[in-house]
Every structure is written in C-alpha cells, then in structure tokens.
Coordinates of C-alpha atoms in Angstrom, one line a residue:
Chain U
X108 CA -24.3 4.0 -36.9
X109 CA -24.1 0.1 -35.7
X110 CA -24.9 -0.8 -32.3
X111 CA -22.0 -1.9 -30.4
X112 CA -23.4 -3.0 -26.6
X113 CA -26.8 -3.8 -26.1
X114 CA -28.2 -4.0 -22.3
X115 CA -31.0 -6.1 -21.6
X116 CA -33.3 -6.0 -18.4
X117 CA -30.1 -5.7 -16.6
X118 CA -30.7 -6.7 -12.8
X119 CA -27.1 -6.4 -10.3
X120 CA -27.6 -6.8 -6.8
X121 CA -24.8 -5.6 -4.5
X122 CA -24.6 -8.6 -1.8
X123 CA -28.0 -8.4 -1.3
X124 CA -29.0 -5.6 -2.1
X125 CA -30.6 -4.5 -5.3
X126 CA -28.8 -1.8 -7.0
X127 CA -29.6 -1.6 -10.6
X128 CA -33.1 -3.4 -11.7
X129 CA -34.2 -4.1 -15.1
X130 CA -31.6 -1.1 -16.8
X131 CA -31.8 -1.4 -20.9
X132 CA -30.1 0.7 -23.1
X133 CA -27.9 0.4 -26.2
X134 CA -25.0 2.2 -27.0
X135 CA -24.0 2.8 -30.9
X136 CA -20.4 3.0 -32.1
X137 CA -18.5 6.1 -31.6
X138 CA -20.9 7.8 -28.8
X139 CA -20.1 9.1 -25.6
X140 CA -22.4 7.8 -22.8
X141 CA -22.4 9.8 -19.7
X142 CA -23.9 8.1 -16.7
X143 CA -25.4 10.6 -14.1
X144 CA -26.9 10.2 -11.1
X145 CA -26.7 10.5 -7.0
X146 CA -24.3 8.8 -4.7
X147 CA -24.9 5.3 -4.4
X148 CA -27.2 5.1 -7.6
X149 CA -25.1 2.1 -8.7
X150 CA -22.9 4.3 -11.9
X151 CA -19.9 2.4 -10.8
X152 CA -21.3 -0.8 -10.2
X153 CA -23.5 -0.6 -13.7
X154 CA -19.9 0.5 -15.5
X155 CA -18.2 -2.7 -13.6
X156 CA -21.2 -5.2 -14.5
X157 CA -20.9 -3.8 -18.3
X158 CA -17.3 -4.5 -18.7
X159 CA -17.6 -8.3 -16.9
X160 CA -15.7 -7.5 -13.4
X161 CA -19.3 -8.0 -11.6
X162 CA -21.6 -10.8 -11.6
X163 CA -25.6 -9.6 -12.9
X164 CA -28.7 -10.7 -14.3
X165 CA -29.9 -10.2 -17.7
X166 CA -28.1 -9.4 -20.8
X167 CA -25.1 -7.7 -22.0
X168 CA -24.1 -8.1 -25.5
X169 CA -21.2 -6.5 -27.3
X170 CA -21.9 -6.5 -30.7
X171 CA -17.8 -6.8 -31.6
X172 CA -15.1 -7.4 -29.3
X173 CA -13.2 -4.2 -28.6
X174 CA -10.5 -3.6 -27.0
X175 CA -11.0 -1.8 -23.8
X176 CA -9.6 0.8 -21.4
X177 CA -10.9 1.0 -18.0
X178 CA -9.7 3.7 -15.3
X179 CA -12.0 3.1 -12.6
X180 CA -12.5 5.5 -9.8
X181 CA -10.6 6.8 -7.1
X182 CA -7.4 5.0 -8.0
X183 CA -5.6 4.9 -5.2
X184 CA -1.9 6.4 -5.5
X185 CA -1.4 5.3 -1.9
X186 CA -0.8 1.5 -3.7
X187 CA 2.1 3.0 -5.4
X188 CA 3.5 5.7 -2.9
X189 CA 6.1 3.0 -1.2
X190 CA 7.1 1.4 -4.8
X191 CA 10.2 2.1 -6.2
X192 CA 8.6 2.7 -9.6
X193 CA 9.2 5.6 -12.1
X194 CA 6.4 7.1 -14.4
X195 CA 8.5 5.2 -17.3
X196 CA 8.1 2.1 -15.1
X197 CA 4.3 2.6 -14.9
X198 CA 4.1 2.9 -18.4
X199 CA 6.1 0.2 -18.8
X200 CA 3.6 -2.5 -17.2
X201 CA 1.3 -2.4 -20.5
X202 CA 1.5 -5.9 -22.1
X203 CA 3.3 -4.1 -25.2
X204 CA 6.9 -2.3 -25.5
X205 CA 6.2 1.2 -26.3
X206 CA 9.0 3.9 -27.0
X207 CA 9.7 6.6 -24.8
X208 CA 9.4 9.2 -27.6
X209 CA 5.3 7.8 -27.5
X210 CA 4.8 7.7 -23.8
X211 CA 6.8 11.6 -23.3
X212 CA 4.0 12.3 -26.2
X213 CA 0.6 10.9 -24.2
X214 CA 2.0 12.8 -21.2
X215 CA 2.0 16.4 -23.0
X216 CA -1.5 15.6 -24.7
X217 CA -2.7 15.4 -20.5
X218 CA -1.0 18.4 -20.1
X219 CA 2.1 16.7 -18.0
X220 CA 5.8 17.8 -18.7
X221 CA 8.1 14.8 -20.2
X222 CA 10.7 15.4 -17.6
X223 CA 8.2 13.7 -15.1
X224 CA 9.0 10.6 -17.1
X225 CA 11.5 9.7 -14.6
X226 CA 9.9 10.3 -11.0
X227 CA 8.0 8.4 -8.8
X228 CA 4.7 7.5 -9.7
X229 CA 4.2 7.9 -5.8
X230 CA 5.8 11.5 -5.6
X231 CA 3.5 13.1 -8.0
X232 CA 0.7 15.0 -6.9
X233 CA -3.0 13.4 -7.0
X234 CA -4.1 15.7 -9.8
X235 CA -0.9 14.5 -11.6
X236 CA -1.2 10.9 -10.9
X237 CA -4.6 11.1 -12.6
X238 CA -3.7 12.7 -15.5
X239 CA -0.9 10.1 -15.9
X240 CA -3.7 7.3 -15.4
X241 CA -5.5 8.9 -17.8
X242 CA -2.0 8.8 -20.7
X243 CA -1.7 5.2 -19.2
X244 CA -5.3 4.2 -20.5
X245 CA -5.0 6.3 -24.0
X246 CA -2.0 5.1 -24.8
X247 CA -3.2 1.7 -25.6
X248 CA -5.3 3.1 -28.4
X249 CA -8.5 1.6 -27.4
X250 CA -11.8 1.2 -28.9
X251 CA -13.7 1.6 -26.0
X252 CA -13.1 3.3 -23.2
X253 CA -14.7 3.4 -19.5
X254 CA -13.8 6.4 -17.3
X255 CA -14.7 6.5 -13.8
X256 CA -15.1 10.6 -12.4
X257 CA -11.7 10.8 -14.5
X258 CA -11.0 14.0 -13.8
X259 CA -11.2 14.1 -9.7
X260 CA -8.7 15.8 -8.0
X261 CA -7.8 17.8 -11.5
X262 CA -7.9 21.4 -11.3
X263 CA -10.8 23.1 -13.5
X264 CA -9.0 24.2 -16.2
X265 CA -6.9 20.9 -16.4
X266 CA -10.7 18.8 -16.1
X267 CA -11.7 21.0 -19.4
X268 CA -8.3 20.2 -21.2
X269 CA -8.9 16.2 -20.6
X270 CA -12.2 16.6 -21.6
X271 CA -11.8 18.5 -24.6
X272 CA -9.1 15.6 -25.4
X273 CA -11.5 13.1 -25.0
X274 CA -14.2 14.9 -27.1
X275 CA -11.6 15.2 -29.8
X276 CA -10.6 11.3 -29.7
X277 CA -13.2 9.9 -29.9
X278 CA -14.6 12.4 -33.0
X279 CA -11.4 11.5 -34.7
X280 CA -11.1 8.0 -33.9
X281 CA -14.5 6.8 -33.6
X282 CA -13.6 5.8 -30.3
X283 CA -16.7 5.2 -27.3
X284 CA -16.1 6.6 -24.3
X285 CA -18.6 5.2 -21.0
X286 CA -18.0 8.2 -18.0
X287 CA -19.4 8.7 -14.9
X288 CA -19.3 12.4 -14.2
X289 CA -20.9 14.9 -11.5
X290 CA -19.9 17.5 -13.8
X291 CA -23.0 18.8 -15.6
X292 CA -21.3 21.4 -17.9
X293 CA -18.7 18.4 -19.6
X294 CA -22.4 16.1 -20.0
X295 CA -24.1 19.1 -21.8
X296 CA -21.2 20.1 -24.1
X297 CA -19.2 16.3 -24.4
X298 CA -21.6 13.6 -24.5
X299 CA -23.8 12.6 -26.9
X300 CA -26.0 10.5 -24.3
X301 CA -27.1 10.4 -21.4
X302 CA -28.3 7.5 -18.7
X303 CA -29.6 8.3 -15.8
X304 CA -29.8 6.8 -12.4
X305 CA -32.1 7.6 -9.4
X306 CA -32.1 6.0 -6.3
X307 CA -35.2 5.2 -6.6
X308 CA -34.9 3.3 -9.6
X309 CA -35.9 5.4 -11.9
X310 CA -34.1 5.6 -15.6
X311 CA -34.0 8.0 -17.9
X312 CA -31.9 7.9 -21.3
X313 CA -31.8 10.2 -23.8
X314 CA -30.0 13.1 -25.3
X315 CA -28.3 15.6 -23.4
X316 CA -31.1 18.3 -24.2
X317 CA -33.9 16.0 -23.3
X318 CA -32.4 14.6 -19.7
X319 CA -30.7 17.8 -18.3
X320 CA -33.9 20.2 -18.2
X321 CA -34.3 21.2 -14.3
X322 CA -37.1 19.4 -13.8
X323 CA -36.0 15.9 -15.0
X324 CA -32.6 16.7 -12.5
X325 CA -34.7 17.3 -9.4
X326 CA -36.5 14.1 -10.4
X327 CA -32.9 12.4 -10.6
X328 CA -31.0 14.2 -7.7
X329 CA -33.6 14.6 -5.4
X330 CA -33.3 18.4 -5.2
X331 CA -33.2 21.7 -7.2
X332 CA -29.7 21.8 -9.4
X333 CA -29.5 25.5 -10.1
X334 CA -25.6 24.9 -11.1
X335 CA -27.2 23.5 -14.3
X336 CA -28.9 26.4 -15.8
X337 CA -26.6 28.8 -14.5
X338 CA -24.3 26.4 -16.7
X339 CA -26.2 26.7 -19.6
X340 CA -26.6 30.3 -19.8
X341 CA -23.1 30.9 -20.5
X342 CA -22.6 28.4 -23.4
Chain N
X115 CA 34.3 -31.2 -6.0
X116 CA 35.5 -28.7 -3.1
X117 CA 32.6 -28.3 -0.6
X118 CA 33.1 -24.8 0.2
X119 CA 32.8 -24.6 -3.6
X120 CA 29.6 -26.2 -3.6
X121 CA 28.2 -24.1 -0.8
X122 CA 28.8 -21.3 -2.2
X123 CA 27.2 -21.9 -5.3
X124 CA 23.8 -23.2 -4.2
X125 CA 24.1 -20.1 -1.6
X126 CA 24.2 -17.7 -4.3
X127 CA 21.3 -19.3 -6.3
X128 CA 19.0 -19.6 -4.0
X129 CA 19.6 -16.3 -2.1
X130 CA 19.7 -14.6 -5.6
X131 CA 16.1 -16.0 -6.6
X132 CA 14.8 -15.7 -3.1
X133 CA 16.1 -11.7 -3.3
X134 CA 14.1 -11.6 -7.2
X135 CA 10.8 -12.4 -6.1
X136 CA 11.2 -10.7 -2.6
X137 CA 10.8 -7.4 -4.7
X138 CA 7.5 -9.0 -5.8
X139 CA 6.2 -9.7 -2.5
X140 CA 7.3 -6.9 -0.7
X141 CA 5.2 -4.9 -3.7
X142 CA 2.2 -7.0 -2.7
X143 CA 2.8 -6.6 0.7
X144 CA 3.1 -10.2 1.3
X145 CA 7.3 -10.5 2.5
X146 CA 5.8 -12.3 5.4
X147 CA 3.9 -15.0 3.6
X148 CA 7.3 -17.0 3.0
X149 CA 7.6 -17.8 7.1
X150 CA 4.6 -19.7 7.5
X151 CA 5.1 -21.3 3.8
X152 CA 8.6 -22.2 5.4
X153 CA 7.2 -23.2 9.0
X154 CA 4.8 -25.4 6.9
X155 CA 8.0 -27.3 5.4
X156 CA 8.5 -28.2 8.8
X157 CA 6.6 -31.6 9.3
X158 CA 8.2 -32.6 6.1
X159 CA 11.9 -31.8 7.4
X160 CA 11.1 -33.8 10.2
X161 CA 10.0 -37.1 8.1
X162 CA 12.9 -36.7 6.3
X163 CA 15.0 -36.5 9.8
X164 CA 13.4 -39.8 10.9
X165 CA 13.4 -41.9 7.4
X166 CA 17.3 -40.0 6.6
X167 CA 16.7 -38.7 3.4
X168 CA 17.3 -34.8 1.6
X169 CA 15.1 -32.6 3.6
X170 CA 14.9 -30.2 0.6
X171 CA 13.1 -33.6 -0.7
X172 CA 10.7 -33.4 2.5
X173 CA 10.5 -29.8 2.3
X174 CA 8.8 -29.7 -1.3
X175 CA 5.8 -31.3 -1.2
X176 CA 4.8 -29.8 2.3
X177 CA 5.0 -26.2 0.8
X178 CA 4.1 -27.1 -2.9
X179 CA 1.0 -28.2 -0.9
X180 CA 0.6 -24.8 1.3
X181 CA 0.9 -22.6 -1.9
X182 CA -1.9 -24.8 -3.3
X183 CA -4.2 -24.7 0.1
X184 CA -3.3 -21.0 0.2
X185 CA -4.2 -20.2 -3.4
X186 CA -7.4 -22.2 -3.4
X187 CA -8.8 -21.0 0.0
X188 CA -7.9 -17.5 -1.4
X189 CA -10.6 -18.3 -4.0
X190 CA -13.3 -19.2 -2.1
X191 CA -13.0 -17.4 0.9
X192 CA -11.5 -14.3 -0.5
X193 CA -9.3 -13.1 2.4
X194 CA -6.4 -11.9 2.2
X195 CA -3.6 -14.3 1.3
X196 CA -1.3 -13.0 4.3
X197 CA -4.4 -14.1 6.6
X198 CA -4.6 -17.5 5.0
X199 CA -1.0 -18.0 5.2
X200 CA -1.2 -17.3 9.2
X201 CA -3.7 -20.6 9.0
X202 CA -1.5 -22.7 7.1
X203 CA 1.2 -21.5 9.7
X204 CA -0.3 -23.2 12.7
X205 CA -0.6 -25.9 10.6
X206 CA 2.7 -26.7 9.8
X207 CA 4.1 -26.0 12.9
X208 CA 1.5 -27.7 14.9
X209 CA 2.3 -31.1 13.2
X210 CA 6.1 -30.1 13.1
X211 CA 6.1 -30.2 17.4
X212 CA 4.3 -33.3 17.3
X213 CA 6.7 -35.3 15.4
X214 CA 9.8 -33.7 14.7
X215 CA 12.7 -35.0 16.7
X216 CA 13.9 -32.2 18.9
X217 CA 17.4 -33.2 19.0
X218 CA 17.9 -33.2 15.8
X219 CA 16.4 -30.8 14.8
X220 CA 18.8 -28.2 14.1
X221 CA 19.3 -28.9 10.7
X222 CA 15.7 -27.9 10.2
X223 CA 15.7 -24.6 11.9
X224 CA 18.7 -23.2 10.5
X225 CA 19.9 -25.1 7.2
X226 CA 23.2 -27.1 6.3
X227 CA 24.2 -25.5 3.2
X228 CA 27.6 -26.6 4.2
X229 CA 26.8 -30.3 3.7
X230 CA 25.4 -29.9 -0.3
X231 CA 26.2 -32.5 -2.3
X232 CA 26.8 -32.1 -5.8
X233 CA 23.6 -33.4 -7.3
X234 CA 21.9 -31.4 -4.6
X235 CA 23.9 -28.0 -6.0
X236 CA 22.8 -29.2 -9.7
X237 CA 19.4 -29.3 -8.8
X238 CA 19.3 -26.1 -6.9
X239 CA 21.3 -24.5 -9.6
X240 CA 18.4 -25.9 -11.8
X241 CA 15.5 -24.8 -10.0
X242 CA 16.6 -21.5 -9.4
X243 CA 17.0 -20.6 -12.8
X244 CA 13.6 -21.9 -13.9
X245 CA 11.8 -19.7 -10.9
X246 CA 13.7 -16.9 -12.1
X247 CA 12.5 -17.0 -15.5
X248 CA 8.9 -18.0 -14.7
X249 CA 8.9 -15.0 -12.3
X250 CA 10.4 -12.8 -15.1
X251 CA 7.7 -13.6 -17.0
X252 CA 5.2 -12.8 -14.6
X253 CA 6.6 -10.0 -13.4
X254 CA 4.6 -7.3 -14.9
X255 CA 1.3 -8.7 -14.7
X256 CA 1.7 -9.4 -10.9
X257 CA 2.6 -5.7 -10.3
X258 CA -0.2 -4.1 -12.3
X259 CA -2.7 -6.8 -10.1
X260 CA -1.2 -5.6 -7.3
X261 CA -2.0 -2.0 -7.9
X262 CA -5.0 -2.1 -9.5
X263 CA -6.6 -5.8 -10.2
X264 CA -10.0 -4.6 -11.7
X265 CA -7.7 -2.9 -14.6
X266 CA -5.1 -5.7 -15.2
X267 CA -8.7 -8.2 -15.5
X268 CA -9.5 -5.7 -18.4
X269 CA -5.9 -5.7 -19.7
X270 CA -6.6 -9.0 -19.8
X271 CA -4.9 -11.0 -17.3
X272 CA -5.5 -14.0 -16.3
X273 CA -5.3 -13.2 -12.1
X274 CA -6.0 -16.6 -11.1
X275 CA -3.4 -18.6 -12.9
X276 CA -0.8 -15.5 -12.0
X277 CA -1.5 -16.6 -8.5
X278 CA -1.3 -19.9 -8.8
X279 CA 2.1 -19.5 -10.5
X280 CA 3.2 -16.9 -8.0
X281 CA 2.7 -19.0 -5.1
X282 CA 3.9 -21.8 -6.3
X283 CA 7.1 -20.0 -7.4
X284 CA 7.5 -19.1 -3.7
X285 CA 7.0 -22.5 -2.9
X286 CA 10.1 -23.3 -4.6
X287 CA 12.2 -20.7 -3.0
X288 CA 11.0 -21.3 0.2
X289 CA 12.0 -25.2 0.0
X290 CA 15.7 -24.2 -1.3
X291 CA 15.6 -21.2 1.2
X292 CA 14.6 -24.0 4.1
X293 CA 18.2 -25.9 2.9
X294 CA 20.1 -22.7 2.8
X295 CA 18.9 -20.7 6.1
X296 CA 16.4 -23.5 7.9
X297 CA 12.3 -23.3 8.5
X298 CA 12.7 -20.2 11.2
X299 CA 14.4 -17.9 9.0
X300 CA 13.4 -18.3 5.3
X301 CA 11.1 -15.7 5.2
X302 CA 13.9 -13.0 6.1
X303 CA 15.8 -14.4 2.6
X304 CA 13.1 -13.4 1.2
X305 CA 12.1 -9.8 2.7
X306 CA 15.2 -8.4 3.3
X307 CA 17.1 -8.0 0.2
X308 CA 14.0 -6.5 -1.5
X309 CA 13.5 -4.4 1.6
X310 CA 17.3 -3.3 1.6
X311 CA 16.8 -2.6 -2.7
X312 CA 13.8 -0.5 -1.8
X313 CA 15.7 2.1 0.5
X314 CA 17.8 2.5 -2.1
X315 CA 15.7 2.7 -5.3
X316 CA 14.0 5.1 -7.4
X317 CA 13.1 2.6 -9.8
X318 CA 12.1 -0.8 -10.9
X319 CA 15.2 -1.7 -12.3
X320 CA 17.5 -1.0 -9.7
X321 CA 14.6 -2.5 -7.0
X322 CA 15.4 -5.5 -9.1
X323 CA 19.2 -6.0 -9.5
X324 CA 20.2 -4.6 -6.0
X325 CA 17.7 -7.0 -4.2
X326 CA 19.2 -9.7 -6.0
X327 CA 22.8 -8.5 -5.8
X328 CA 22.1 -7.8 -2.0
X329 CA 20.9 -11.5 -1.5
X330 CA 24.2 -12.8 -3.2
X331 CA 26.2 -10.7 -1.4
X332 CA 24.8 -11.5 2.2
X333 CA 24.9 -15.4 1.4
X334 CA 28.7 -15.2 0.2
X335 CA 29.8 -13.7 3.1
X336 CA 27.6 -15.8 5.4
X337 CA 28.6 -18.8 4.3
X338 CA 32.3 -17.3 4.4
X339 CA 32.2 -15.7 7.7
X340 CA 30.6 -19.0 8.7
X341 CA 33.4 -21.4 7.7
X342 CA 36.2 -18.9 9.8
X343 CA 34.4 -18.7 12.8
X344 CA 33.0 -22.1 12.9
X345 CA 29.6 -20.9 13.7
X346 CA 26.1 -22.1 12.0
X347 CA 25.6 -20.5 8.2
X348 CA 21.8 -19.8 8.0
X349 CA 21.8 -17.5 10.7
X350 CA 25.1 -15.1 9.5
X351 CA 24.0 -15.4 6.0
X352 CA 20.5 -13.5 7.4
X353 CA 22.3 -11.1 10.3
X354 CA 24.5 -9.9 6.7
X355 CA 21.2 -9.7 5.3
X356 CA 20.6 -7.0 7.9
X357 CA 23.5 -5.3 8.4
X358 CA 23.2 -4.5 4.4
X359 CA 19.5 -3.3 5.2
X360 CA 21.2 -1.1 8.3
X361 CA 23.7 0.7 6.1
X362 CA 21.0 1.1 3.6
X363 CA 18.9 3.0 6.0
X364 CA 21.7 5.6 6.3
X365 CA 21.8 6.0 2.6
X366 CA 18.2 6.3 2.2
X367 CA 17.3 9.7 2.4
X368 CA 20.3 10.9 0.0
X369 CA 18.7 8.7 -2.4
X370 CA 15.1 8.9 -2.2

C-alpha cells in the first residue's frame, strides 16, 4: 500500500501554548486512522494542522493531492436556524450541480427520508442535521476524508449505521477516512489505526489490538476504562 | 427624457441590487455594515457639495476606500467586520461634521433621485447590473463561509478574495444607495427587503427574488408617493420599505 501523508516532528502550539510536540506518523492509502485521546489532547487541533487550516512546525507531506472532505466538530446548526435555506439548498452550495435523484440517494444511505429534501436545514433535529452534514461531505466523492466526533448527537443505533457506511466506503472505494472518536467499540471494530494522544504528551500509534489493551488506555486517559473490555467481550 | 421616467429607473436598479445582496448580509449577519459604509460616504458628499459636482462621484471613492480599510483591518486584526465597520463609522462622520456644509446638506442625508440625469441613470443602470452578476457569482461561496468557513477553505475557497469582492460590492450599492435614499438611510435599503424576504421564506430562492422584488416595489411607490405629495423621496421609499416588512410579520407564521 503507498503512503499517502507523512507527519514529521510535528510541533503546533495553540497561542502559546504547546499542544502537539514532535507527533510523526504516516498514514498509507485506503486506512482508517482513528485519533483517540482525552479532552484537550489537541485531536482537533492535529486534524486542523493536517489539513492546512492551522499554522505548525515540522512537516506534513501528502504524497498526492486528494480531494478532501472535512466535517469538523460540533457544527453549529444554530448558524443556519434563522436561514431561509432548504436541505436542497444546503446541498446545493457544493461547487458542482448535482441532481436531486443523487442528493434524495446520499440522504437514505444516512438513514434520512427524501421528503426532508425540502425543509429547513434549521428545523431538523441535531441528530438529523448531522447525518445530513455527514450526505453533504460524501456526496462529493472524496478521497480523503476527516471526520470530527461525526456521530454526536446521533442515536446509537443511527452512530453504528454511519459507521458501518463508512467502513464499507472506504473498503470499496479505497477511500481514507482521519476520525476523532470517544467511541471505543467503532475504533476496535472500524479502524485500521490508531494514534493516540495523552495530555501529557505521550504518543502511541499502532493497531487497534496493540493500543486498546487496558493498560495502554489508563496510560492515555488517565484512569481505568472498564467500557473497553466490557466492549470487547461481546464482539 | 421624462424625469420621473428617469427616477424611476435608477430607483428600481439600485433598490433591486441593494435588496440582492441584503439577503447576503443579513445571512452573515452584517445588514448593519452598509450604515457606517454609507456614513463614511459622507465627507465625500460634502466635497462634492462645496466644489458642485455628482455626489455619487464623491460618494465612491470614500466607501470604495472603507470596504478596503474594513477588509484589510479584518485581516490583521481579526475582529469581526461589524466591529470594524463601527470604527470606520466615526470616521466618516467625524470628518463629515467638520466640513460638510450644513445647509446644504440635505441632499446628502436623504438623496435626490428626483434630479438624475440621464448619464447618471446609464451609469447606475450599468453598475447595478455588474454588482448583480458579481454577487451571483459569489453567492454560494459567501453562504457556505458564512456557515462554516474552516469547510468552504477545504472546498477550496478562496475566503480572502470573496471578501474583498463582497465588500467592495457593497461599496457600490451603498454609493448608488447614498444617491437614491442619502448617507442616513442606506443601510435600511439594504436590510429591509432581505429582512421582509426572510419572514416570508422557506428557501433560498424565494429569500432571493422577494427581497429583490420587495426593494423594487418599495422604491416605485416611494418615488411615486413622493412626486403626489411633494414630500422628500429617500425617506418614503424606506418607510414603504417597512410597511412591506409590517405586513410581512402578519404573514409570517402561516408561512414559516
């Protein structure tokens, strides 16, 4: 499999603080990266320096240019609750024409009805809204995708849908998929890697097997994660 | 060329490209930005008061020069345009009540759409129609920056040069909006159609054609109501403007 970004004694401060400090990792074509850690550990911040919306130090290097889809986190549906704009109108703002038959067909793969084509963006619930967000970014068919806690705010069997979704695009279409998850049962069973980050910065990268044994998650978290193995015992 | 003629057909331009890229601002929150942008055209009315030439033409470079200041500062400072604008505001009006002639300055405040001349309405006519189409092109990549700017960077939007055309678009409308309504009222050219179109819209299509057809409308029967009672036209064209946005609000919740 060829490398497709390659992360080199990446340093990001946060104003002035130091958030990430020398971070490498590589990331081949067609994997799914899951970045785990804490509150404040810097996920977000890492996934924004990675795609160029945050200065850093160090290197980044994308071995190919690839067209990107980015749903960052927490997107706020309280920016579109006062617009007069439909679902078909959100869809709509892409910088390409695409058919309503293609749009109604993105919507059912999230697990949304086609009649919600024509409400306001605003008036849908927040579980909703993120599943649209989640068409929205799909829909443009691209190579790489970052996802930001994707799934918060979706009910638990909706989550597993997306995720199995996911899974399944990116098998199929070779697609890479960069998410930032708290949930450890989708990292076990959906991701092919995983990096780490402690507060105390303190990486770890590896597969799913190697990172998520209890002991390397109290070292990451801080405290005992009994979810995990709880988790485990039922797949 | 009949002047009512003429009057009517600048007034129907400009307030139909001011009521376009209202639905814009009012979707960035930013309606207010065009009274500060219009306060700023001020000193430049005023030269033209005192040297007697078009005060559109005095107008222009004034506000092209506050969208520029606005847009620039915005850059480097990174507060929030509306703040910015409040700066350039006391600006304008600051240098505007040192020099501009009180007694004449009437034209300024509220407009003289009823003395266009021809060439004027040509140019007008002109100008609208090129904001309209740089806006239209625009358009979408302003409203996905609005909601969500880290995504439309990765979409690949240029944010910066967006902006720049963005504000100086509503540099434009603001100058023709200072000949139509005067320097105190632009901004309410600007808001309220898009403010009246939102009331009454589920969509972004209708947002868009009933802001504009509510900004023709209130103009044509501004200036009208204007030339039967004898009374100033910048100031009817806007209280239409609201009286539209009144009976919108009764409609409102059948709508939405």
């Amino acid at each position: 499999m060829s490398i497709l970004l390659e992360a080199k004694n990446l340093n990001i401060k946060f104003g002035k603080e130091s958030v990430i400090e020398n971070l490498s990792f590589s990331v081949n074509k067609g994997e799914v990266l899951t970045i785990l850690g804490p509150n404040g550990a810097g996920k977000s911040v890492l996934l924004k320096s990675l795609l160029g919306l945050l200065p850093y130090e160090g290197e980044v290097a994308w071995h190919e240019k690839p067209k990107i889809g980015y749903l960052p986190q927490g997107l706020n549906q309280l920016r579109v609750k006062d617009l007069p704009l439909t679902v078909g109108d959100f869809f709509d703002l892409k910088n390409f024409s695409i058919k309503n038959k293609e749009v109604e067909r993105f919507l059912k793969l999230v697990g949304l009805e086609k009649d919600i084509l024509f409400k306001r963006a605003g008036d849908l619930s927040g579980g909703q809204f993120q599943r649209m967000l989640i068409a929205w970014v799909l829909i443009s068919r691209p190579d790489v995708i970052f996802f930001d806690e994707p799934t918060t705010g979706i009910d638990i069997g909706g989550g597993e849908t997306i995720y199995s979704l996911l899974h399944n695009i990116s098998e199929k279409e070779k697609i890479t998929i960069f998410l930032v998850t708290h949930d450890l049962n989708i990292v076990y069973r959906h991701s092919t890697h995983v990096l780490c980050l402690s507060r105390k910065g303190h990486y770890c990268f590896g597969s799913p097997k190697e990172i998520l044994d209890p002991d390397a998650l109290k070292e990451i978290f801080g405290t005992e994660i009994k979810l995990y193995e709880h988790n485990i015992n039922k797949n | 060329m009949n002047q009512l003629f003429l009057s009517l057909l600048g007034g129907i331009f400009i307030s139909g490209v001011a009521g376009y890229l209202g639905t814009l601002m009012l979707s960035k929150r930013m309606s207010v930005v065009a009274g500060p942008l219009a306060h700023l055209a001020l000193p430049g009315v005023a030269l033209a008061l005192i040297f007697g030439f078009s005060i559109s033409l005095g107008a222009f470079p004034f506000v092209i020069l506050g969208a520029i200041l606005i847009w620039f500062l915005e850059k480097k400072t990174k507060l929030p345009m509306e703040n910015l604008s409040a700066i350039i505001f006391a600006s304008g009006v600051g240098t505007a009540l040192l020099i501009l002639p009180i007694g004449e300055a009437e034209e300024a405040l509220s407009g003289n759409i009823m003395k266009i001349t021809l060439p004027e309405t040509l140019i007008t006519i002109f100008l609208s129609i090129a904001v309209f189409y740089v806006i239209t092109k625009i358009y979408k990549k302003m409203m996905l920056m609005n909601i969500f700017e880290d995504v439309a960077k990765t979409e690949g939007i240029n944010i910066s040069m967006c902006n720049l055309i963005y504000l100086l678009s509503i540099a434009v409308v603001v100058a023709l909006g200072v000949y139509l309504v005067g320097g105190l009222i632009t901004a309410a050219l600007i808001a309220i159609p898009a403010a009246t179109a939102r009331n009454l819209s589920k969509g972004l299509f209708s947002y868009k054609v009933l802001a504009i057809s509510f900004g023709i409308t209130s103009s044509i029967s501004g200036i009208l109501i204007s030339t039967y009672l004898l009374l100033p036209t910048g100031p009817l064209v806007i209280l239409s403007g609201v009286a539209l946005f009144l009976i919108s609000i009764i409609f409102r919740k059948k709508i939405v």
